[in-house]
Amino acid sequence: MTRLIFLGPPGAGKGTQAKAIAHYRNIAHISTGDILRQAMKEQTPLGIKAQNYVDRGELVPDQLMEDLVLHRLSQPDTISGWILDGFPRTVNQACFLEQLLQKLEQHGEKVVNLEVPDDVVVARLLERGRKDDTEEVIRRRLEVYRSETAPLIDYYSDRQQLLMVNGNQSQEEVTTALTKVIA
Ligand code: AMP
């Protein structure tokens, strides 16, 4: 059973790698950023609430994200496994997820941290050119990553769930390294 949480700064390649591994293992790829972008496009109540935060590079409030993940992890396509890409992003969200997985009787999730140096991350994000990839918003997203999300590295390392992968290699090399550590 493959249950994976992908950590790493914005631009680490989480989305690309999560998609590749999910495809290869035939499991659900759950990108909270993708779900939010879709909701914003469709102007659903969630999308309308989230827009302002996403545009500024701030985190969407935990409660909204937790409802979203509760709903998504309760869908039948997650039964054969999943990759969470972009959640959790705060220690609060990680505590919530731990309890949710207990309730759903899903165990053995592993956490992969994609390590990429700061300058590489910024260059990749500028190249990507998404709507929230302007220089100012990128800077804010990195600040938020450092203060809110990076503490999760210790959180999962303390729980002996953390696997480290060098994300500063070609896409194929990262996929190969990932496949090895999660085997
Ligand atoms: P991503 O595609 O993962 O880079 O996410 C894009 C944006 O969506 C982030 O900058 C946040 O504004 C928002 N977002 C995605 N996932 C979360 C989360 N778990 N908690 C709070 N905000 C999130």
mmCIF file of C-alpha atoms and ligand atoms in Angstrom:
data_model
loop_
_atom_site.group_PDB
_atom_site.id
_atom_site.type_symbol
_atom_site.label_atom_id
_atom_site.label_comp_id
_atom_site.label_asym_id
_atom_site.label_seq_id
_atom_site.Cartn_x
_atom_site.Cartn_y
_atom_site.Cartn_z
ATOM 1 C CA MET A 1 0.000 0.000 0.000
ATOM 2 C CA THR A 2 1.496 3.325 -1.054
ATOM 3 C CA ARG A 3 0.586 6.344 1.051
ATOM 4 C CA LEU A 4 2.946 9.237 0.607
ATOM 5 C CA ILE A 5 3.206 12.820 1.748
ATOM 6 C CA PHE A 6 5.438 15.059 -0.371
ATOM 7 C CA LEU A 7 7.215 17.897 1.406
ATOM 8 C CA GLY A 8 9.527 20.515 -0.025
ATOM 9 C CA PRO A 9 9.619 24.213 -0.880
ATOM 10 C CA PRO A 10 7.526 25.637 -3.725
ATOM 11 C CA GLY A 11 9.351 24.804 -6.943
ATOM 12 C CA ALA A 12 10.966 21.652 -5.552
ATOM 13 C CA GLY A 13 9.201 19.578 -8.201
ATOM 14 C CA LYS A 14 6.618 18.004 -5.878
ATOM 15 C CA GLY A 15 3.814 18.230 -8.436
ATOM 16 C CA THR A 16 5.785 16.741 -11.323
ATOM 17 C CA GLN A 17 7.169 13.917 -9.225
ATOM 18 C CA ALA A 18 3.896 13.183 -7.434
ATOM 19 C CA LYS A 19 2.150 12.911 -10.790
ATOM 20 C CA ALA A 20 4.797 10.523 -12.141
ATOM 21 C CA ILE A 21 4.813 8.238 -9.087
ATOM 22 C CA ALA A 22 1.002 8.239 -8.799
ATOM 23 C CA HIS A 23 0.698 7.270 -12.453
ATOM 24 C CA TYR A 24 3.329 4.571 -12.154
ATOM 25 C CA ARG A 25 1.714 3.069 -9.012
ATOM 26 C CA ASN A 26 -1.857 3.674 -10.161
ATOM 27 C CA ILE A 27 -2.852 5.594 -7.024
ATOM 28 C CA ALA A 28 -4.572 8.927 -6.386
ATOM 29 C CA HIS A 29 -2.552 12.126 -6.786
ATOM 30 C CA ILE A 30 -4.028 14.688 -4.410
ATOM 31 C CA SER A 31 -2.644 18.158 -5.055
ATOM 32 C CA THR A 32 -4.340 20.679 -2.776
ATOM 33 C CA GLY A 33 -2.985 23.506 -4.984
ATOM 34 C CA ASP A 34 -4.599 21.921 -8.091
ATOM 35 C CA ILE A 35 -7.890 21.448 -6.239
ATOM 36 C CA LEU A 36 -7.839 25.107 -5.166
ATOM 37 C CA ARG A 37 -6.975 26.339 -8.673
ATOM 38 C CA GLN A 38 -9.859 24.324 -10.115
ATOM 39 C CA ALA A 39 -12.227 25.678 -7.427
ATOM 40 C CA MET A 40 -11.092 29.258 -8.180
ATOM 41 C CA LYS A 41 -11.619 28.717 -11.893
ATOM 42 C CA GLU A 42 -15.140 27.456 -11.252
ATOM 43 C CA GLN A 43 -15.762 30.154 -8.636
ATOM 44 C CA THR A 44 -17.122 27.637 -6.136
ATOM 45 C CA PRO A 45 -17.623 28.828 -2.535
ATOM 46 C CA LEU A 46 -14.219 27.323 -1.635
ATOM 47 C CA GLY A 47 -12.593 28.946 -4.673
ATOM 48 C CA ILE A 48 -14.009 32.348 -3.818
ATOM 49 C CA LYS A 49 -12.772 32.083 -0.218
ATOM 50 C CA ALA A 50 -9.314 30.834 -1.238
ATOM 51 C CA GLN A 51 -8.551 33.285 -4.075
ATOM 52 C CA ASN A 52 -7.289 36.161 -2.009
ATOM 53 C CA TYR A 53 -4.837 34.007 -0.051
ATOM 54 C CA VAL A 54 -3.483 32.144 -3.065
ATOM 55 C CA ASP A 55 -2.969 35.350 -5.049
ATOM 56 C CA ARG A 56 -0.870 36.828 -2.250
ATOM 57 C CA GLY A 57 1.184 33.687 -1.575
ATOM 58 C CA GLU A 58 -0.427 33.237 1.839
ATOM 59 C CA LEU A 59 -1.723 29.962 3.197
ATOM 60 C CA VAL A 60 -5.442 29.280 2.922
ATOM 61 C CA PRO A 61 -6.817 28.893 6.496
ATOM 62 C CA ASP A 62 -6.333 25.427 8.021
ATOM 63 C CA GLN A 63 -10.053 24.827 8.526
ATOM 64 C CA LEU A 64 -10.842 25.183 4.808
ATOM 65 C CA MET A 65 -7.915 22.950 3.858
ATOM 66 C CA GLU A 66 -8.795 20.329 6.444
ATOM 67 C CA ASP A 67 -12.389 20.114 5.205
ATOM 68 C CA LEU A 68 -11.094 19.722 1.671
ATOM 69 C CA VAL A 69 -8.695 16.900 2.620
ATOM 70 C CA LEU A 70 -11.267 15.128 4.796
ATOM 71 C CA HIS A 71 -13.621 15.093 1.834
ATOM 72 C CA ARG A 72 -10.963 14.031 -0.680
ATOM 73 C CA LEU A 73 -9.489 11.205 1.422
ATOM 74 C CA SER A 74 -12.978 9.811 1.939
ATOM 75 C CA GLN A 75 -13.450 9.182 -1.781
ATOM 76 C CA PRO A 76 -13.227 5.596 -3.042
ATOM 77 C CA ASP A 77 -10.297 6.120 -5.440
ATOM 78 C CA THR A 78 -7.993 6.629 -2.436
ATOM 79 C CA ILE A 79 -8.513 3.087 -1.177
ATOM 80 C CA SER A 80 -5.625 1.687 -3.214
ATOM 81 C CA GLY A 81 -3.243 4.422 -2.033
ATOM 82 C CA TRP A 82 -2.503 8.113 -2.477
ATOM 83 C CA ILE A 83 0.095 10.839 -2.679
ATOM 84 C CA LEU A 84 -0.599 14.073 -0.859
ATOM 85 C CA ASP A 85 1.103 16.936 -2.692
ATOM 86 C CA GLY A 86 0.906 20.272 -0.873
ATOM 87 C CA PHE A 87 -0.733 19.065 2.347
ATOM 88 C CA PRO A 88 0.075 19.329 5.203
ATOM 89 C CA ARG A 89 1.703 22.767 5.134
ATOM 90 C CA THR A 90 1.437 23.605 8.834
ATOM 91 C CA VAL A 91 1.989 21.626 12.035
ATOM 92 C CA ASN A 92 -1.732 22.080 12.742
ATOM 93 C CA GLN A 93 -2.605 20.425 9.440
ATOM 94 C CA ALA A 94 -0.160 17.598 10.204
ATOM 95 C CA CYS A 95 -1.850 16.928 13.576
ATOM 96 C CA PHE A 96 -5.229 16.979 11.869
ATOM 97 C CA LEU A 97 -4.019 14.523 9.218
ATOM 98 C CA GLU A 98 -2.589 12.162 11.816
ATOM 99 C CA GLN A 99 -5.971 11.973 13.530
ATOM 100 C CA LEU A 100 -7.884 11.700 10.268
ATOM 101 C CA LEU A 101 -5.755 8.781 9.077
ATOM 102 C CA GLN A 102 -6.300 7.030 12.397
ATOM 103 C CA LYS A 103 -10.046 7.486 12.010
ATOM 104 C CA LEU A 104 -9.953 6.206 8.436
ATOM 105 C CA GLU A 105 -7.746 3.321 9.609
ATOM 106 C CA GLN A 106 -5.070 4.216 7.088
ATOM 107 C CA HIS A 107 -1.582 3.541 8.375
ATOM 108 C CA GLY A 108 2.039 3.408 7.257
ATOM 109 C CA GLU A 109 2.211 6.698 5.412
ATOM 110 C CA LYS A 110 5.719 7.822 4.513
ATOM 111 C CA VAL A 111 6.923 11.376 4.095
ATOM 112 C CA VAL A 112 9.344 12.382 1.378
ATOM 113 C CA ASN A 113 11.244 15.648 1.603
ATOM 114 C CA LEU A 114 12.493 16.955 -1.742
ATOM 115 C CA GLU A 115 15.598 19.008 -1.009
ATOM 116 C CA VAL A 116 16.402 21.836 -3.415
ATOM 117 C CA PRO A 117 18.610 24.909 -2.742
ATOM 118 C CA ASP A 118 16.888 28.321 -2.572
ATOM 119 C CA ASP A 119 18.421 29.822 -5.715
ATOM 120 C CA VAL A 120 17.354 26.811 -7.794
ATOM 121 C CA VAL A 121 13.813 27.036 -6.435
ATOM 122 C CA VAL A 122 13.452 30.727 -7.335
ATOM 123 C CA ALA A 123 14.823 30.164 -10.849
ATOM 124 C CA ARG A 124 12.395 27.275 -11.428
ATOM 125 C CA LEU A 125 9.392 29.257 -10.193
ATOM 126 C CA LEU A 126 10.205 32.258 -12.377
ATOM 127 C CA GLU A 127 10.458 29.934 -15.356
ATOM 128 C CA ARG A 128 7.106 28.277 -14.594
ATOM 129 C CA GLY A 129 5.188 31.563 -14.865
ATOM 130 C CA ARG A 130 1.999 30.558 -13.052
ATOM 131 C CA LYS A 131 -0.333 33.391 -11.997
ATOM 132 C CA ASP A 132 1.044 33.303 -8.443
ATOM 133 C CA ASP A 133 4.655 33.118 -9.684
ATOM 134 C CA THR A 134 5.488 36.831 -9.752
ATOM 135 C CA GLU A 135 8.696 37.745 -7.949
ATOM 136 C CA GLU A 136 6.921 39.349 -5.002
ATOM 137 C CA VAL A 137 4.496 36.470 -4.474
ATOM 138 C CA ILE A 138 7.312 33.930 -4.857
ATOM 139 C CA ARG A 139 9.271 35.720 -2.138
ATOM 140 C CA ARG A 140 6.254 35.587 0.163
ATOM 141 C CA ARG A 141 5.582 31.902 -0.567
ATOM 142 C CA LEU A 142 9.183 31.071 0.352
ATOM 143 C CA GLU A 143 8.908 33.041 3.621
ATOM 144 C CA VAL A 144 5.690 31.233 4.456
ATOM 145 C CA TYR A 145 7.344 27.929 3.579
ATOM 146 C CA ARG A 146 10.242 28.619 5.964
ATOM 147 C CA SER A 147 8.128 29.750 8.892
ATOM 148 C CA GLU A 148 5.055 27.488 8.562
ATOM 149 C CA THR A 149 5.984 24.417 6.525
ATOM 150 C CA ALA A 150 9.688 23.702 7.129
ATOM 151 C CA PRO A 151 8.967 22.787 10.802
ATOM 152 C CA LEU A 152 7.223 19.685 9.409
ATOM 153 C CA ILE A 153 10.660 18.261 8.581
ATOM 154 C CA ASP A 154 11.383 17.932 12.313
ATOM 155 C CA TYR A 155 7.812 16.867 13.017
ATOM 156 C CA TYR A 156 8.051 13.847 10.715
ATOM 157 C CA SER A 157 11.692 13.173 11.434
ATOM 158 C CA ASP A 158 10.805 12.842 15.156
ATOM 159 C CA ARG A 159 8.170 10.305 14.134
ATOM 160 C CA GLN A 160 10.729 8.422 12.043
ATOM 161 C CA GLN A 161 8.605 8.804 8.938
ATOM 162 C CA LEU A 162 10.906 11.069 6.958
ATOM 163 C CA LEU A 163 12.747 10.098 3.772
ATOM 164 C CA MET A 164 15.118 12.573 2.116
ATOM 165 C CA VAL A 165 15.571 12.879 -1.641
ATOM 166 C CA ASN A 166 17.880 15.222 -3.526
ATOM 167 C CA GLY A 167 15.527 17.236 -5.734
ATOM 168 C CA ASN A 168 18.356 19.106 -7.436
ATOM 169 C CA GLN A 169 18.814 16.616 -10.281
ATOM 170 C CA SER A 170 17.072 15.987 -13.588
ATOM 171 C CA GLN A 171 13.391 14.983 -13.439
ATOM 172 C CA GLU A 172 14.256 11.403 -14.374
ATOM 173 C CA GLU A 173 16.998 11.172 -11.751
ATOM 174 C CA VAL A 174 14.653 12.459 -9.044
ATOM 175 C CA THR A 175 11.971 9.935 -10.066
ATOM 176 C CA THR A 176 14.544 7.126 -9.895
ATOM 177 C CA ALA A 177 15.785 8.262 -6.464
ATOM 178 C CA LEU A 178 12.210 8.554 -5.195
ATOM 179 C CA THR A 179 11.254 5.130 -6.503
ATOM 180 C CA LYS A 180 14.218 3.671 -4.598
ATOM 181 C CA VAL A 181 13.480 5.286 -1.235
ATOM 182 C CA ILE A 182 9.769 4.421 -1.255
ATOM 183 C CA ALA A 183 10.290 0.825 -2.431
HETATM 184 P P1 AMP B 1 0.790 24.762 -4.623
HETATM 185 O O1 AMP B 1 0.200 24.439 -5.939
HETATM 186 O O2 AMP B 1 0.959 23.546 -3.727
HETATM 187 O O3 AMP B 1 2.057 25.567 -4.727
HETATM 188 O O4 AMP B 1 -0.274 25.697 -3.849
HETATM 189 C C1 AMP B 1 -0.641 26.958 -4.368
HETATM 190 C C2 AMP B 1 -1.254 27.805 -3.270
HETATM 191 O O5 AMP B 1 -2.427 27.165 -2.749
HETATM 192 C C3 AMP B 1 -0.385 28.043 -2.054
HETATM 193 O O6 AMP B 1 0.513 29.124 -2.238
HETATM 194 C C4 AMP B 1 -1.428 28.326 -0.984
HETATM 195 O O7 AMP B 1 -1.940 29.637 -1.107
HETATM 196 C C5 AMP B 1 -2.554 27.374 -1.356
HETATM 197 N N1 AMP B 1 -2.423 26.054 -0.665
HETATM 198 C C6 AMP B 1 -2.202 24.855 -1.249
HETATM 199 N N2 AMP B 1 -2.134 23.879 -0.332
HETATM 200 C C7 AMP B 1 -2.331 24.473 0.876
HETATM 201 C C8 AMP B 1 -2.377 24.019 2.222
HETATM 202 N N3 AMP B 1 -2.187 22.714 2.537
HETATM 203 N N4 AMP B 1 -2.618 24.928 3.196
HETATM 204 C C9 AMP B 1 -2.813 26.222 2.912
HETATM 205 N N5 AMP B 1 -2.772 26.726 1.674
HETATM 206 C C10 AMP B 1 -2.543 25.874 0.653
#
